[in-house]
PDB file of C-alpha atoms and ligand atoms in Angstrom:
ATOM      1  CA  UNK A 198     194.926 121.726 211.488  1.00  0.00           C
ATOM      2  CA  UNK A 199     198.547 121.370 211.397  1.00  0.00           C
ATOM      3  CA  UNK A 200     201.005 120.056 209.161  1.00  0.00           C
ATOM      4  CA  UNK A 201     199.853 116.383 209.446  1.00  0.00           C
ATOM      5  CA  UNK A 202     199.304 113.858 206.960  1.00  0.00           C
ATOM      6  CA  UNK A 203     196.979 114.808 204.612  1.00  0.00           C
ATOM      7  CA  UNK A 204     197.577 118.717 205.194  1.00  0.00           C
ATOM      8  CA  UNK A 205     199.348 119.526 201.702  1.00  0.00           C
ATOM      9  CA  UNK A 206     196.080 117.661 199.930  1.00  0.00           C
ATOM     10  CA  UNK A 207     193.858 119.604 202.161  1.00  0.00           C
ATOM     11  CA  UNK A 208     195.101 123.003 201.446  1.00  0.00           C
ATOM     12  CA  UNK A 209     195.035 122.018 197.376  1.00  0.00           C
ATOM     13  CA  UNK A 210     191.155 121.051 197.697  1.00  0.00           C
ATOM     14  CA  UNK A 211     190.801 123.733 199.641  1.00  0.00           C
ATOM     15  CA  UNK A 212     191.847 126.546 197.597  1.00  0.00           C
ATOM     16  CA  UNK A 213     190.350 125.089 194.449  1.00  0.00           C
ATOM     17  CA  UNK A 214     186.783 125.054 196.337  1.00  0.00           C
ATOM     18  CA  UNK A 215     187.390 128.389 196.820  1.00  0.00           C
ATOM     19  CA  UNK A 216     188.174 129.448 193.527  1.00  0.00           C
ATOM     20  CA  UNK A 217     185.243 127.850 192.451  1.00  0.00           C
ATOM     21  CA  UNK A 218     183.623 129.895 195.003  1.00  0.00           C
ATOM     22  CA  UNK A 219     182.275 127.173 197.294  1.00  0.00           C
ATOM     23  CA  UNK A 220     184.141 127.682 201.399  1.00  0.00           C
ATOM     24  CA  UNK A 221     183.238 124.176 202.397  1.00  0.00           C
ATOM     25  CA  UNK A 222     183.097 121.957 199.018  1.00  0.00           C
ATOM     26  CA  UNK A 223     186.447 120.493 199.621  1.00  0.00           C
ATOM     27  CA  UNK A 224     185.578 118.557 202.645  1.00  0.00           C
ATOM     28  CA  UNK A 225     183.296 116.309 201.190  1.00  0.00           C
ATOM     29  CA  UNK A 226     186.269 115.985 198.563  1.00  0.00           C
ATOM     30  CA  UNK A 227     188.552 115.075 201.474  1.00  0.00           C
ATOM     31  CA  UNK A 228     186.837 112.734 203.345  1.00  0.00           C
ATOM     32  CA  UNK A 229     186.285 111.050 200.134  1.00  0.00           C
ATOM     33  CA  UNK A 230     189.717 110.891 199.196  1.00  0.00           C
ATOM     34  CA  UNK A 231     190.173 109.343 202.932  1.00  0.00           C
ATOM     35  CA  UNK A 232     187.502 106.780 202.189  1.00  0.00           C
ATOM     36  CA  UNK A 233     189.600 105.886 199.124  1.00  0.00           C
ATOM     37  CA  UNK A 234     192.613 105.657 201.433  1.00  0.00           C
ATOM     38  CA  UNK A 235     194.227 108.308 199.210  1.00  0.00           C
ATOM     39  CA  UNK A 236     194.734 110.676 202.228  1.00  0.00           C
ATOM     40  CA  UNK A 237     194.792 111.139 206.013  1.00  0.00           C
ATOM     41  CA  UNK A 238     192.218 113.417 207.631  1.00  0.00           C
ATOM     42  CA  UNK A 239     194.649 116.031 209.052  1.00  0.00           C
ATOM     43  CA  UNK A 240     192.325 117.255 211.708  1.00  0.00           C
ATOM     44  CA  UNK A 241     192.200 113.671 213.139  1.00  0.00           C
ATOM     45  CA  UNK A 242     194.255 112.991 216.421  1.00  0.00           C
ATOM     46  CA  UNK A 243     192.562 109.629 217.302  1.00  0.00           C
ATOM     47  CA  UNK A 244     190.734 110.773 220.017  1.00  0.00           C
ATOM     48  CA  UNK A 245     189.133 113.681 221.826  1.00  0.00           C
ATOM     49  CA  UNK A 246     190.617 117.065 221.491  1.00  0.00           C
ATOM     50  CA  UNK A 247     192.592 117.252 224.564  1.00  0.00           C
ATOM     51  CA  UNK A 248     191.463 120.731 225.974  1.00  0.00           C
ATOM     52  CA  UNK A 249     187.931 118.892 225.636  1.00  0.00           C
ATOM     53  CA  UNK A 250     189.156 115.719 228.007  1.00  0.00           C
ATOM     54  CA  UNK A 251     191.089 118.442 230.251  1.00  0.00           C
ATOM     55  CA  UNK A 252     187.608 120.509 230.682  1.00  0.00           C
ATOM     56  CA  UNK A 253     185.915 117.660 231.837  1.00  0.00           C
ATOM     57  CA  UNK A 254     188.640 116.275 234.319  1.00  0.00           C
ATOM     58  CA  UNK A 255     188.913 120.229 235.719  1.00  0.00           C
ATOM     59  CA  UNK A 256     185.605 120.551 235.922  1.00  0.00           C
ATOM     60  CA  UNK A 257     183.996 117.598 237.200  1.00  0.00           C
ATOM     61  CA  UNK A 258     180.602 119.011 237.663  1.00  0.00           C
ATOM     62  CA  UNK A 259     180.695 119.473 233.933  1.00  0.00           C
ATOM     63  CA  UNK A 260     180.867 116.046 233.041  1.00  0.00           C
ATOM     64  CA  UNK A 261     177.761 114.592 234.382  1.00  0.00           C
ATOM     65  CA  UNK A 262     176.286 114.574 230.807  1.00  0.00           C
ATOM     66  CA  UNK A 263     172.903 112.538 232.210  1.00  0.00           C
ATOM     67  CA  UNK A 264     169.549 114.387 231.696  1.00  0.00           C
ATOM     68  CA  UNK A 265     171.401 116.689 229.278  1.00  0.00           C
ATOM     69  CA  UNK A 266     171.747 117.729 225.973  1.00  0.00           C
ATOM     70  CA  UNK A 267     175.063 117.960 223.552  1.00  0.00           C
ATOM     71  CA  UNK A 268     175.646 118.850 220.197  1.00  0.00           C
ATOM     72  CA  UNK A 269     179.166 119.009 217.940  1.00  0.00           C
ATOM     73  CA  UNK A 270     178.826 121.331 215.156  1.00  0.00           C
ATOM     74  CA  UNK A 271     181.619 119.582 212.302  1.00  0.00           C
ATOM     75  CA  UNK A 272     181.929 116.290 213.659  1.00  0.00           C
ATOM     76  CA  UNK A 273     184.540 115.321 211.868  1.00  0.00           C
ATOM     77  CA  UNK A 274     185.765 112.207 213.187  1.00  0.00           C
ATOM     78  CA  UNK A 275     183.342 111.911 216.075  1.00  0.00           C
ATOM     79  CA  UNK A 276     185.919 111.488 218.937  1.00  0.00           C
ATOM     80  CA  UNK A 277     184.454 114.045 220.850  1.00  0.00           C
ATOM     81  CA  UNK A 278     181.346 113.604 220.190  1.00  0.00           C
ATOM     82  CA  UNK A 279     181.654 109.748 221.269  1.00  0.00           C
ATOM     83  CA  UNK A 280     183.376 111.386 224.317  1.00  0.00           C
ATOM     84  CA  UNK A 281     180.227 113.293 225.245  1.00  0.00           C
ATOM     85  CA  UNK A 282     177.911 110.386 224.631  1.00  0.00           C
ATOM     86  CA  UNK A 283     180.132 108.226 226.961  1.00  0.00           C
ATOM     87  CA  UNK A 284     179.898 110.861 229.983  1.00  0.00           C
ATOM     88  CA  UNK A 285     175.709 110.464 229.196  1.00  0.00           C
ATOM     89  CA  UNK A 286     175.225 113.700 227.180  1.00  0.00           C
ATOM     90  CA  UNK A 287     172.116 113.462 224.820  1.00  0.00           C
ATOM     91  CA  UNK A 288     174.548 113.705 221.659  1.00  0.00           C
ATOM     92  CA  UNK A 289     173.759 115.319 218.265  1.00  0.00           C
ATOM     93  CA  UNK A 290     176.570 115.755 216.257  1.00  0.00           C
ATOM     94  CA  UNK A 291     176.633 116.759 212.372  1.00  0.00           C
ATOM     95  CA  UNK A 292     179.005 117.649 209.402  1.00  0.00           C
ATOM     96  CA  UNK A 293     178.536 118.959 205.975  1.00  0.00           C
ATOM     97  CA  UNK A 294     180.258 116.241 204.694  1.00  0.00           C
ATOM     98  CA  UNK A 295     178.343 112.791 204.035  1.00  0.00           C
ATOM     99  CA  UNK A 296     180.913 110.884 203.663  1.00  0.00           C
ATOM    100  CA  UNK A 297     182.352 112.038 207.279  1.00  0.00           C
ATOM    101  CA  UNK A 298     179.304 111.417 208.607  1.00  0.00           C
ATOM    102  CA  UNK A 299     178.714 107.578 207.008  1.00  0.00           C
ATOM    103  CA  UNK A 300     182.889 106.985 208.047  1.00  0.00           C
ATOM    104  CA  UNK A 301     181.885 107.773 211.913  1.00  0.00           C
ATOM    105  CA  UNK A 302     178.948 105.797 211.725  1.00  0.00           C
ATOM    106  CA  UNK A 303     180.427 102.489 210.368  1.00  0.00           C
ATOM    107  CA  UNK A 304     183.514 103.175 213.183  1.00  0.00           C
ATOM    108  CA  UNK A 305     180.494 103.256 215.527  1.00  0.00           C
ATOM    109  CA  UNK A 306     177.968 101.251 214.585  1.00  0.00           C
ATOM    110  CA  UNK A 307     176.550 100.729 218.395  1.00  0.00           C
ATOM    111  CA  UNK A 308     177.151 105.085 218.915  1.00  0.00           C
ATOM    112  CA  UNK A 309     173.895 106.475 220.825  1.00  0.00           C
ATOM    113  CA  UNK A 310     175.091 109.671 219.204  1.00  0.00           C
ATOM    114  CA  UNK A 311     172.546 111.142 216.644  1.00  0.00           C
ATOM    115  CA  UNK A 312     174.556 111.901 213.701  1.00  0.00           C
ATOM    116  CA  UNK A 313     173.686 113.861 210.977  1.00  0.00           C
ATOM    117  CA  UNK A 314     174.128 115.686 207.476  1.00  0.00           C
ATOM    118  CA  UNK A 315     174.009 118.977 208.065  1.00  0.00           C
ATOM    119  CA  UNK A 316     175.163 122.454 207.486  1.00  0.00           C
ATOM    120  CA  UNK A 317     175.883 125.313 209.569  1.00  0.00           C
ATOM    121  CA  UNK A 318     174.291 127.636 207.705  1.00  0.00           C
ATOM    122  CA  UNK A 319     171.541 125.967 207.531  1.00  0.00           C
ATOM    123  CA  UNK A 320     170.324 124.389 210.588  1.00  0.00           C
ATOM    124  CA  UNK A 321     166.948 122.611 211.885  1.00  0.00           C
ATOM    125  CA  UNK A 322     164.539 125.672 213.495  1.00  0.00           C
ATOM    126  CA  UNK A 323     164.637 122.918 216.627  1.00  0.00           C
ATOM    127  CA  UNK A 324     167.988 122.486 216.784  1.00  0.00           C
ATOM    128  CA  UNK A 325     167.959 126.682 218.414  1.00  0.00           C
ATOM    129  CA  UNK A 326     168.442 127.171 221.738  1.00  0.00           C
ATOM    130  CA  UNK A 327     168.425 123.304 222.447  1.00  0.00           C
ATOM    131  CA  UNK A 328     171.665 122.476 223.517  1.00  0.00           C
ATOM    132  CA  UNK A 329     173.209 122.693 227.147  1.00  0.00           C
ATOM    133  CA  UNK A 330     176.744 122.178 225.433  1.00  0.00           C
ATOM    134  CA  UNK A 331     177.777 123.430 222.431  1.00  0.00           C
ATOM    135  CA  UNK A 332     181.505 122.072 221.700  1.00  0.00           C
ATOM    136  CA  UNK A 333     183.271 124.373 218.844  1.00  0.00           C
ATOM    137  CA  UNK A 334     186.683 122.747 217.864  1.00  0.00           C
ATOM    138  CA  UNK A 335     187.796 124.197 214.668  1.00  0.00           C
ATOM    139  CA  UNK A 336     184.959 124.244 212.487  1.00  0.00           C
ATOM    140  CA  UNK A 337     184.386 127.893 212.031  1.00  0.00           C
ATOM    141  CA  UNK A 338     188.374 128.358 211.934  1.00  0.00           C
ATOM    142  CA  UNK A 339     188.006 125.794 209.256  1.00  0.00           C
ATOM    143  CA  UNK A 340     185.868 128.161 206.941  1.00  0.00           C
ATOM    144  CA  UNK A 341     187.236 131.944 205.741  1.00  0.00           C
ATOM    145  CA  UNK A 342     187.109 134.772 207.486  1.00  0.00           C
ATOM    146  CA  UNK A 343     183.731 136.545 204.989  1.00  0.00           C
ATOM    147  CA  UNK A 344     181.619 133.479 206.066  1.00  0.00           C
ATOM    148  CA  UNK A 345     183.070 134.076 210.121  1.00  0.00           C
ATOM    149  CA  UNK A 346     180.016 136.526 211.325  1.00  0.00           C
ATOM    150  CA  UNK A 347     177.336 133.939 210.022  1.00  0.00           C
ATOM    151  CA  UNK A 348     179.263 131.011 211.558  1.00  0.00           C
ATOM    152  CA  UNK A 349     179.546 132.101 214.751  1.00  0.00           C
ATOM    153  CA  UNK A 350     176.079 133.549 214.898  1.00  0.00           C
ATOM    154  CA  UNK A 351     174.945 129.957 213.914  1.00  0.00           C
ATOM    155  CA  UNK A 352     176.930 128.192 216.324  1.00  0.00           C
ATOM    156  CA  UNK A 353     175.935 130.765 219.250  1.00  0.00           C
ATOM    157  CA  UNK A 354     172.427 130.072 217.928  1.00  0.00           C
ATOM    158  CA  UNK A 355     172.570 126.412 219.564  1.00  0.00           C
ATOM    159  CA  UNK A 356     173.123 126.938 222.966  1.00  0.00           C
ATOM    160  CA  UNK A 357     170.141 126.558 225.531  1.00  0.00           C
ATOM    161  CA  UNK A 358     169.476 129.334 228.208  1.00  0.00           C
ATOM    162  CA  UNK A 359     171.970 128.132 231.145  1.00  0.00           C
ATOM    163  CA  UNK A 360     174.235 126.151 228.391  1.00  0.00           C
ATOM    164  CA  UNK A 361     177.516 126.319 227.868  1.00  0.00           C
ATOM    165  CA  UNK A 362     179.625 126.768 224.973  1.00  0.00           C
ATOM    166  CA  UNK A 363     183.126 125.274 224.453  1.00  0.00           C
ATOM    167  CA  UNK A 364     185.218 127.135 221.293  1.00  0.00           C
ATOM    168  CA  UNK A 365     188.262 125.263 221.147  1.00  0.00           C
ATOM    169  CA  UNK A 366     191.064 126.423 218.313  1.00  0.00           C
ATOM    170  CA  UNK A 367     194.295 126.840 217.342  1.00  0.00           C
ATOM    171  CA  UNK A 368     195.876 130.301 217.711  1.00  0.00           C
ATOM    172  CA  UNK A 369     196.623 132.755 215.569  1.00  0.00           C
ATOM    173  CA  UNK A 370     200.345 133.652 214.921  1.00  0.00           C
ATOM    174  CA  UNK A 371     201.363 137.300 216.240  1.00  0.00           C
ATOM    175  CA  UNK A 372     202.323 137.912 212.275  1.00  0.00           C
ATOM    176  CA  UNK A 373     200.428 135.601 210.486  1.00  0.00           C
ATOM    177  CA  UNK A 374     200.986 134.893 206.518  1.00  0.00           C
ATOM    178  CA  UNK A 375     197.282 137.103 204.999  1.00  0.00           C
ATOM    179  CA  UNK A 376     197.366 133.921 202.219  1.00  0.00           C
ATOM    180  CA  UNK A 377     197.797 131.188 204.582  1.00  0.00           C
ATOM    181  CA  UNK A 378     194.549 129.216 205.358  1.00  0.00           C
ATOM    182  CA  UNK A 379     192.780 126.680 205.668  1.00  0.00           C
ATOM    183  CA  UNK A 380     193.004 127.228 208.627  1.00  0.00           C
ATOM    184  CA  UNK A 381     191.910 130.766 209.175  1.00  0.00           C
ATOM    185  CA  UNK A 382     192.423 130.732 212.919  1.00  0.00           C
ATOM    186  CA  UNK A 383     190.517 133.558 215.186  1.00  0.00           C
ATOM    187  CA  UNK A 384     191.470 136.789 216.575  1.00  0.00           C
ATOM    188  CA  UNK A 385     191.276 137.066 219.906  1.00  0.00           C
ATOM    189  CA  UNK A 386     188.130 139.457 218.884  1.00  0.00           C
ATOM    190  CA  UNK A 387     186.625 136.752 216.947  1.00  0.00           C
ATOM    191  CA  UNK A 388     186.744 134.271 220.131  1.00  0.00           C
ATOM    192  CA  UNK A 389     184.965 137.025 221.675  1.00  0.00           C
ATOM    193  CA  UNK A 390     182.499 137.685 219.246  1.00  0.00           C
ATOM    194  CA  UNK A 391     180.949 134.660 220.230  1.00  0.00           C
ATOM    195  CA  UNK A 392     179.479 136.122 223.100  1.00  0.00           C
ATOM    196  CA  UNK A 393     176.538 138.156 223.709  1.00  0.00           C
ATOM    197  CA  UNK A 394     174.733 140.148 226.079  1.00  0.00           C
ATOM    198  CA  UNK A 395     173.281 136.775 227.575  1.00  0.00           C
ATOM    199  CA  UNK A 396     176.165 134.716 226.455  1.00  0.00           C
ATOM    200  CA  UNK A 397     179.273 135.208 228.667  1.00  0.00           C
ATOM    201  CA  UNK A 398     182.968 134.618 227.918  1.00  0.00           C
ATOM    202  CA  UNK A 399     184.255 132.870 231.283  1.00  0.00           C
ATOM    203  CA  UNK A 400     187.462 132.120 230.805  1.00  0.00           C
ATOM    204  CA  UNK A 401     190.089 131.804 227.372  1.00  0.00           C
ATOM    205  CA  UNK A 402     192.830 128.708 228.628  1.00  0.00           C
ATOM    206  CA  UNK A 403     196.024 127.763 226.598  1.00  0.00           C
ATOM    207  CA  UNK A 404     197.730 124.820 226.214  1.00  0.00           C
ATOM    208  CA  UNK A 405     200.951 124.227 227.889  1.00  0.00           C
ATOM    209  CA  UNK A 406     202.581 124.750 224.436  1.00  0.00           C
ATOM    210  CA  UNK A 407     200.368 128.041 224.116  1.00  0.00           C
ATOM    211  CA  UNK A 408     199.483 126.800 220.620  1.00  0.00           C
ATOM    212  CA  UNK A 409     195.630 126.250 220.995  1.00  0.00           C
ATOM    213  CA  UNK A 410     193.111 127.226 223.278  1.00  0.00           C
ATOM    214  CA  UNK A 411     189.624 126.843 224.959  1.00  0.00           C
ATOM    215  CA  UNK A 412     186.984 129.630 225.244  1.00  0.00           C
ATOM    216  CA  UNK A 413     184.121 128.792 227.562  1.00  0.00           C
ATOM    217  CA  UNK A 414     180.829 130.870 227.525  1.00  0.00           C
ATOM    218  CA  UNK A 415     177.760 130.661 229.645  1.00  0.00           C
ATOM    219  CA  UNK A 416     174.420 131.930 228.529  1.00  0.00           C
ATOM    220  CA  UNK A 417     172.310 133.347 231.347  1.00  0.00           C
ATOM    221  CA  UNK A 418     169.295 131.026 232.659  1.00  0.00           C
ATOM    222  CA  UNK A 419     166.140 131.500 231.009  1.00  0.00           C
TER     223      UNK A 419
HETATM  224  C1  LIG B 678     188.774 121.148 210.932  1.00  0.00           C
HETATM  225  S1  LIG B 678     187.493 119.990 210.956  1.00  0.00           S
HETATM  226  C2  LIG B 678     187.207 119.788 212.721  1.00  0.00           C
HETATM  227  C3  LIG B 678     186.427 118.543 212.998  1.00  0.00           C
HETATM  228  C4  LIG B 678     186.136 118.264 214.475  1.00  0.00           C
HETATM  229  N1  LIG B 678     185.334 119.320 215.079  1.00  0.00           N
HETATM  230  C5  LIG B 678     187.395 118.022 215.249  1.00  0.00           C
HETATM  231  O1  LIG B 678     187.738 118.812 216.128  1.00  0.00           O
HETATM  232  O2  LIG B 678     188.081 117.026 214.942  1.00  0.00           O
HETATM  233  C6  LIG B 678     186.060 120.894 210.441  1.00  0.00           C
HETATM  234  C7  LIG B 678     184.870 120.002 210.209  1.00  0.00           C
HETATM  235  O3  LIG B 678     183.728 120.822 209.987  1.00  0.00           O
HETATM  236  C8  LIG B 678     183.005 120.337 208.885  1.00  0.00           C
HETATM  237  N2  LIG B 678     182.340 121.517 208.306  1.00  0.00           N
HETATM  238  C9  LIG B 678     182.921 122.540 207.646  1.00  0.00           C
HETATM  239  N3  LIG B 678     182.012 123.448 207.297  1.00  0.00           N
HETATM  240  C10 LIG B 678     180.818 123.004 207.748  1.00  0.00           C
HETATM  241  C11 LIG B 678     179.498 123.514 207.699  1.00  0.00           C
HETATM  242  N4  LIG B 678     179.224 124.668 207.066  1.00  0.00           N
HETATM  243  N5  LIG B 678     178.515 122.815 208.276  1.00  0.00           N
HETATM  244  C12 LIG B 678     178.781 121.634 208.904  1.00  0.00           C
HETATM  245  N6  LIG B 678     180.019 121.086 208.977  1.00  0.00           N
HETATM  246  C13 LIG B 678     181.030 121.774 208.406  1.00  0.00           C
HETATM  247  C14 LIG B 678     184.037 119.700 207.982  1.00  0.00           C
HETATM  248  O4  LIG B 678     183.509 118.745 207.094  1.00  0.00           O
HETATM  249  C15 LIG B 678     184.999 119.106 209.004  1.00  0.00           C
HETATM  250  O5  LIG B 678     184.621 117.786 209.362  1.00  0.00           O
END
């Protein structure tokens, strides 16, 4: 989330959700504003997230999406998760936010994607462990930093035994502002944290800017 359209609106919803004691209330309350054409969705860049598209084109062998599953926690604006549906990935993707959800699906009315209403915190029992990619791009950066140990433990909580998951995120300034937020982005221990004893941190990348990066764990084969 950077200082895009939309961005000064975001962080006023934002911090009034919060004082009201609610970490995700505003983004229904932004995407409706967008439906209204009041604001811009500052997280959307018209397409894929980039380190997403540069994964795929690295890594080949990753692409082949056919006979496998995917899932987006946050959709957002769907971009990537129309990305993974293209490459024949099995797509779920969901968001807390109705309103996100019903925008993506009238951009998309033909999408094979399964999208839903949905919240982290609260997901399906079959949605554990079904995924072979999980792809994290600033949704749990998107929340604070008292709700970070259950969001990561829910987004680990998706990926099947041999899957992979993608956590893709701005980073964090060497002195960053303790007031500033949304976003709250991770420490480099909070990347981490999304690994377990069966869930492997592979490889952190950075952008040639060095302004966001791409974490990719592996969890062991069942
Ligand atoms: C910063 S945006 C990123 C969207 C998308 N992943 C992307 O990269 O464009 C965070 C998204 O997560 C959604 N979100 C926030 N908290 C959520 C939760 N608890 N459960 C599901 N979706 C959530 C928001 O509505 C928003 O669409």
């Amino acid at each position: 989330m950077t200082e895009t359209p939309g961005f000064d609106r975001s962080q006023e919803l934002a911090k009034a959700s919060l004082a009201a004691g609610s970490p995700t209330d505003w983004f229904e309350q932004l995407y409706d504003a967008a439906a209204h054409g009041e604001v811009e969705i500052p997280w959307d860049r018209g397409g894929p997230h980039p380190l997403l598209s540069e994964w795929f084109a690295q890594y080949p062998e990753e692409a082949t999406g056919s006979g496998r599953t995917a899932v987006v926690p946050g959709a957002g604006p769907g971009h990537d998760a129309e990305l993974l549906a293209s490459l024949g990935f099995r797509t779920t993707a969901f968001d807390i936010s109705h309103t996100a959800i019903d925008r993506i699906t009238a951009a998309h009315p033909s999408s094979t994607v399964d999208y839903r209403v949905a919240n982290l915190f609260d997901l399906p029992e079959e949605w554990r462990g079904a995924f072979d990619l999980v792809v994290e791009a600033m949704t749990v950066q998107s929340m604070p930093r008292d709700v970070r140990t259950r969001a990561t433990a829910a987004v680990r909580s998706l990926v099947a035994p041999g899957g992979v998951l993608l956590v893709i995120g701005g980073v964090l300034p060497p002195e960053p502002d303790p007031d500033y937020g949304p976003p709250w982005r991770l420490t480099r221990a909070e990347i981490e944290a999304f690994g377990t004893d069966d869930l492997a941190l592979e490889r952190v990348v950075h952008d040639t800017e060095g302004i966001r990066y791409r974490a990719v764990f592996r969890r062991r084969a069942a």
